[in-house]
PDB file of C-alpha atoms in Angstrom:
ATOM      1  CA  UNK A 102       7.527  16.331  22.957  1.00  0.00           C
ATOM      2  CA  UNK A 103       3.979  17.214  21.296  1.00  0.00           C
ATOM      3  CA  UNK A 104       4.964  14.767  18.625  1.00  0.00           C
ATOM      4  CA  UNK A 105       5.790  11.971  21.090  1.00  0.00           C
ATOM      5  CA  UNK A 106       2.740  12.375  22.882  1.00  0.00           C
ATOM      6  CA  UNK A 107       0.373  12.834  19.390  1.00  0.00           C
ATOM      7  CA  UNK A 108       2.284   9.449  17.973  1.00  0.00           C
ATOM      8  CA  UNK A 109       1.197   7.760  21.402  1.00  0.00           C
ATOM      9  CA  UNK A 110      -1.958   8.573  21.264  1.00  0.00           C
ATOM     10  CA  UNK A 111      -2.291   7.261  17.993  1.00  0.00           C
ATOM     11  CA  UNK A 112      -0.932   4.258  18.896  1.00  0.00           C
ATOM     12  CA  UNK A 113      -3.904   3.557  21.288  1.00  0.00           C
ATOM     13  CA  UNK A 114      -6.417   4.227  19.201  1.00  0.00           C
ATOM     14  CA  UNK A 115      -4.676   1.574  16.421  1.00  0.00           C
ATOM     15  CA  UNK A 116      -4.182  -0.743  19.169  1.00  0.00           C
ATOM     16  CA  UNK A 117      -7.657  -0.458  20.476  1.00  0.00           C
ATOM     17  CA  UNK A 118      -9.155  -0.669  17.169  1.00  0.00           C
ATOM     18  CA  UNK A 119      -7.652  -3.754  16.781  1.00  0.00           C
ATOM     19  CA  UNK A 120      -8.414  -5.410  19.881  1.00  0.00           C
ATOM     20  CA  UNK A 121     -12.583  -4.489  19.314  1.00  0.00           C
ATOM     21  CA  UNK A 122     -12.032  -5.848  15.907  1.00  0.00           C
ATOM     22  CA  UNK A 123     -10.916  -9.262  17.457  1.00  0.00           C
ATOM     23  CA  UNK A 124     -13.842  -8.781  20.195  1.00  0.00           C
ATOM     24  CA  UNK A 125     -16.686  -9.712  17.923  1.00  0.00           C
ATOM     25  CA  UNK A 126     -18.367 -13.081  17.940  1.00  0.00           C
ATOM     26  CA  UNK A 127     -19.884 -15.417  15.687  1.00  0.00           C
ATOM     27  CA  UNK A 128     -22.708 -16.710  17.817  1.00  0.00           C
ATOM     28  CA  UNK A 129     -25.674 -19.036  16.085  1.00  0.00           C
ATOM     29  CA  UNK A 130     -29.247 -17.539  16.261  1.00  0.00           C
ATOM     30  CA  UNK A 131     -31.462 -17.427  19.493  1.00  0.00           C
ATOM     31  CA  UNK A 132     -33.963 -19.646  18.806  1.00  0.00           C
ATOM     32  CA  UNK A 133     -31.636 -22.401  17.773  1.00  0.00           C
ATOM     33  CA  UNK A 134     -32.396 -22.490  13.824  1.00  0.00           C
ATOM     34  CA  UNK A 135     -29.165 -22.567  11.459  1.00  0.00           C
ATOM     35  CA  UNK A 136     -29.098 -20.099   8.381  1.00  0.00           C
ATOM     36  CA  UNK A 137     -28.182 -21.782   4.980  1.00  0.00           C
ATOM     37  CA  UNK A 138     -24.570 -21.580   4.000  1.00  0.00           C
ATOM     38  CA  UNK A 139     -25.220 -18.885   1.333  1.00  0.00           C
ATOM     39  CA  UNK A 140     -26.870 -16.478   3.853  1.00  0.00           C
ATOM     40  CA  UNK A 141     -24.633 -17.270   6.517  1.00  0.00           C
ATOM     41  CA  UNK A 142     -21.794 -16.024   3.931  1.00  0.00           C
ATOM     42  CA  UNK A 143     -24.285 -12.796   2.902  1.00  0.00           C
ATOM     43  CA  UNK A 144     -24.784 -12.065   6.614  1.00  0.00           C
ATOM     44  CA  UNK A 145     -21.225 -12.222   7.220  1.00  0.00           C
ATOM     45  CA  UNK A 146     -21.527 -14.958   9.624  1.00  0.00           C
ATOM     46  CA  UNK A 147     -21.140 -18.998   8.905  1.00  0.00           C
ATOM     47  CA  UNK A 148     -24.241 -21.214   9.525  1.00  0.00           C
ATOM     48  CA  UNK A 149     -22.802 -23.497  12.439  1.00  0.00           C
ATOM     49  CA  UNK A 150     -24.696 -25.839  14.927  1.00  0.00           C
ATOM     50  CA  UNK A 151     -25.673 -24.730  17.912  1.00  0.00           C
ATOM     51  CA  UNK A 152     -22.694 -26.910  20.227  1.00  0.00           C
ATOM     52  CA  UNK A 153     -19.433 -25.410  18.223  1.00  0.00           C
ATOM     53  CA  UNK A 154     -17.065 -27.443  20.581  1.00  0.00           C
ATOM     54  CA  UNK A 155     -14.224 -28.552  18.449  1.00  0.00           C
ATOM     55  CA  UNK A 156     -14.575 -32.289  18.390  1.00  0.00           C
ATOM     56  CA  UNK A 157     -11.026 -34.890  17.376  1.00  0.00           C
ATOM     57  CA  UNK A 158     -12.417 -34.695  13.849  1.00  0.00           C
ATOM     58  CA  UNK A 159     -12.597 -30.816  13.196  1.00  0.00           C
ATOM     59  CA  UNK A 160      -8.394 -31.099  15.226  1.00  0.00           C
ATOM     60  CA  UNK A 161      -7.474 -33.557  12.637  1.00  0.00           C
ATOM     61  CA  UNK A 162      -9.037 -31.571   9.350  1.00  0.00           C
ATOM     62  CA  UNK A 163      -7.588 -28.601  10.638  1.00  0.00           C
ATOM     63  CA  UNK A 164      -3.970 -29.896  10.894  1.00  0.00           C
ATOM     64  CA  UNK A 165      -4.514 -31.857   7.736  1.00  0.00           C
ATOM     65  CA  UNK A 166      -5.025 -28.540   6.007  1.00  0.00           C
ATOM     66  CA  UNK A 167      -2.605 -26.534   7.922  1.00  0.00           C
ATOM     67  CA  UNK A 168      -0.207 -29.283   6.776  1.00  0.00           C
ATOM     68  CA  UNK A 169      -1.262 -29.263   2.944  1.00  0.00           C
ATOM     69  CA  UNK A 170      -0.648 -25.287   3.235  1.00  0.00           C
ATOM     70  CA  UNK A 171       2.691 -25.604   4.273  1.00  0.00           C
ATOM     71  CA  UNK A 172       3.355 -27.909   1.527  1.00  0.00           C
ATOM     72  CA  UNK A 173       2.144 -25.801  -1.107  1.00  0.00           C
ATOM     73  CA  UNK A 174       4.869 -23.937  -3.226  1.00  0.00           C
ATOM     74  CA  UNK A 175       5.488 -20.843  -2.719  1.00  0.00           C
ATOM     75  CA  UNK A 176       2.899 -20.065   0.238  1.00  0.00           C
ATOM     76  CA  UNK A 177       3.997 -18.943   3.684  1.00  0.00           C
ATOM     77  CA  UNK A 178       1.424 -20.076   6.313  1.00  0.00           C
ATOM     78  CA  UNK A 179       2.701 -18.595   9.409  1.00  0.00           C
ATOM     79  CA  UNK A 180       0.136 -15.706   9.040  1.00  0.00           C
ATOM     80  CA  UNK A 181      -2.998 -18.001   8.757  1.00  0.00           C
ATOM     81  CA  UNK A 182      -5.441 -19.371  11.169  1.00  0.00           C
ATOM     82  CA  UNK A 183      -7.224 -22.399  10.323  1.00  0.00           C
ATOM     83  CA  UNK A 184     -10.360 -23.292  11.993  1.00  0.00           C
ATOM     84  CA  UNK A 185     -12.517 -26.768  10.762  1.00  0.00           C
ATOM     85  CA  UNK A 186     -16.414 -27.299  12.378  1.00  0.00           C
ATOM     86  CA  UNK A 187     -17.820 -30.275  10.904  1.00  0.00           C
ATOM     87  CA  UNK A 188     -15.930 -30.614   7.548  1.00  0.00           C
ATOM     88  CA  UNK A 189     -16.333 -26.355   6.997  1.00  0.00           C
ATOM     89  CA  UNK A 190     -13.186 -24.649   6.719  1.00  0.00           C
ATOM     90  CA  UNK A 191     -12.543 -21.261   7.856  1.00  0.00           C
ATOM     91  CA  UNK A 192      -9.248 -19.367   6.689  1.00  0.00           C
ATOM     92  CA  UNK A 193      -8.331 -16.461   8.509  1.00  0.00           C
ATOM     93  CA  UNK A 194      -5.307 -14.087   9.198  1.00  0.00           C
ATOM     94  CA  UNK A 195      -2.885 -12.264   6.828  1.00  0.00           C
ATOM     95  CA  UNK A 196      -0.982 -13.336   3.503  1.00  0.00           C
ATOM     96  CA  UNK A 197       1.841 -11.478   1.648  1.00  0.00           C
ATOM     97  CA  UNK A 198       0.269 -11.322  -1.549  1.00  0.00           C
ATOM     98  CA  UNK A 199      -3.426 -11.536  -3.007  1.00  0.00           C
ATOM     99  CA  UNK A 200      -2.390 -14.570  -5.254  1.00  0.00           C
ATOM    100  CA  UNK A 201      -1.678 -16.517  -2.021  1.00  0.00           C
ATOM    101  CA  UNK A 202      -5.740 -15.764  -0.584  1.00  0.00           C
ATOM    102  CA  UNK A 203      -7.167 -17.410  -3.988  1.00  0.00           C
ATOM    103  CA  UNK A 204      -4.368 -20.413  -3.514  1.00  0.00           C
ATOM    104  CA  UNK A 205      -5.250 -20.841  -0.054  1.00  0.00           C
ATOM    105  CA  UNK A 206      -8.831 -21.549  -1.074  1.00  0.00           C
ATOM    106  CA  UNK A 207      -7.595 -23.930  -3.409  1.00  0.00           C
ATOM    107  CA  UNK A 208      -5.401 -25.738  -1.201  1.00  0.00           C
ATOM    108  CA  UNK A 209      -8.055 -25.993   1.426  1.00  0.00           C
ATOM    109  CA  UNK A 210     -10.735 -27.014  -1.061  1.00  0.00           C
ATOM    110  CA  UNK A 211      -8.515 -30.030  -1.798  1.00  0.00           C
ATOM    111  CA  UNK A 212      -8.048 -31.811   1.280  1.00  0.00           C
ATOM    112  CA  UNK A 213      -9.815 -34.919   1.722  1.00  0.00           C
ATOM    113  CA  UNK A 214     -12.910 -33.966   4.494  1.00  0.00           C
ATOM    114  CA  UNK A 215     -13.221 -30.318   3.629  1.00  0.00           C
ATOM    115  CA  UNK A 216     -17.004 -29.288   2.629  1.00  0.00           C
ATOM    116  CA  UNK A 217     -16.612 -25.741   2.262  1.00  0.00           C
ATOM    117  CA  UNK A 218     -14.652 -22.931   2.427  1.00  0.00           C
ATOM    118  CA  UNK A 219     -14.711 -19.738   3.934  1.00  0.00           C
ATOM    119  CA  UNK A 220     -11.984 -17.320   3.219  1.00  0.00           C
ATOM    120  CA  UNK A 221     -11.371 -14.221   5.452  1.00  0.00           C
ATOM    121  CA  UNK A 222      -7.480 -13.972   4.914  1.00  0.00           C
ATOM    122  CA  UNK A 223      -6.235 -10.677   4.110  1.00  0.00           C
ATOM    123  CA  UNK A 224      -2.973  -8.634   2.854  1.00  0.00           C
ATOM    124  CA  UNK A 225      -0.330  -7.814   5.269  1.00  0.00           C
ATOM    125  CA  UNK A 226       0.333  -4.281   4.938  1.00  0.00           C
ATOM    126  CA  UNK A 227       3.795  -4.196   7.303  1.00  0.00           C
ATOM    127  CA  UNK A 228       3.688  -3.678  10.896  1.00  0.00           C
ATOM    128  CA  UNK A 229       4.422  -0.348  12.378  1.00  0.00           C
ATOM    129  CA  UNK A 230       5.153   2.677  10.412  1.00  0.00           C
TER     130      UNK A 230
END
């Protein structure tokens, strides 16, 4: 019983350090200015306009590279969120193995309309236990 009430405790914590680690937002700077890209990458943030409504244009990129990820050999992109603002591409979410992270970027990089790149995917380590 101790150990059923220990490994549900843990539990909660996990799951609540997850859901604050999804909590955190990527807002632009109070007074309106935008950061380069380089020190919006250093800061951990990406330089974005102010009005980051997803317009028919960032939709369309984004499928476009969703689709070329799909195509690519070997590459499973059911883990992967792909999110387009104005030609820059963000890549987030999990991938099976680090070769697929560096031929994500590539992938992305190639698609007519893309600008730049971020890349936040990371390994999937299994689910639970």
């Amino acid at each position: 019983m101790t150990f059923t009430l220990l490994r549900s405790v843990c539990a909660c914590l996990a799951l609540s350090g997850a859901v604050a680690a999804y909590a955190q937002t990527d807002t632009p700077a109070a007074d309106g200015s935008s950061m380069s890209a380089q020190a919006g990458a250093q800061a951990g943030t990406q330089a974005s306009p102010t009005n980051q409504k997803a317009t028919k244009a960032d939709r369309t990129l984004s499928r476009a590279v969703r689709r070329a990820l799909s195509k690519a050999q070997g590459f499973d992109v059911s883990g992967v969120f792909v999110r387009a603002r104005s030609g820059a591409v963000t890549l987030s979410g999990t991938v099976r193995n680090g070769d697929q992270i560096r031929q994500a970027e590539e992938v992305t990089r190639s698609v007519q309309g893309v600008t730049s790149v971020t890349n936040r995917l990371t390994l999937f380590h299994g689910g639970n236990g």
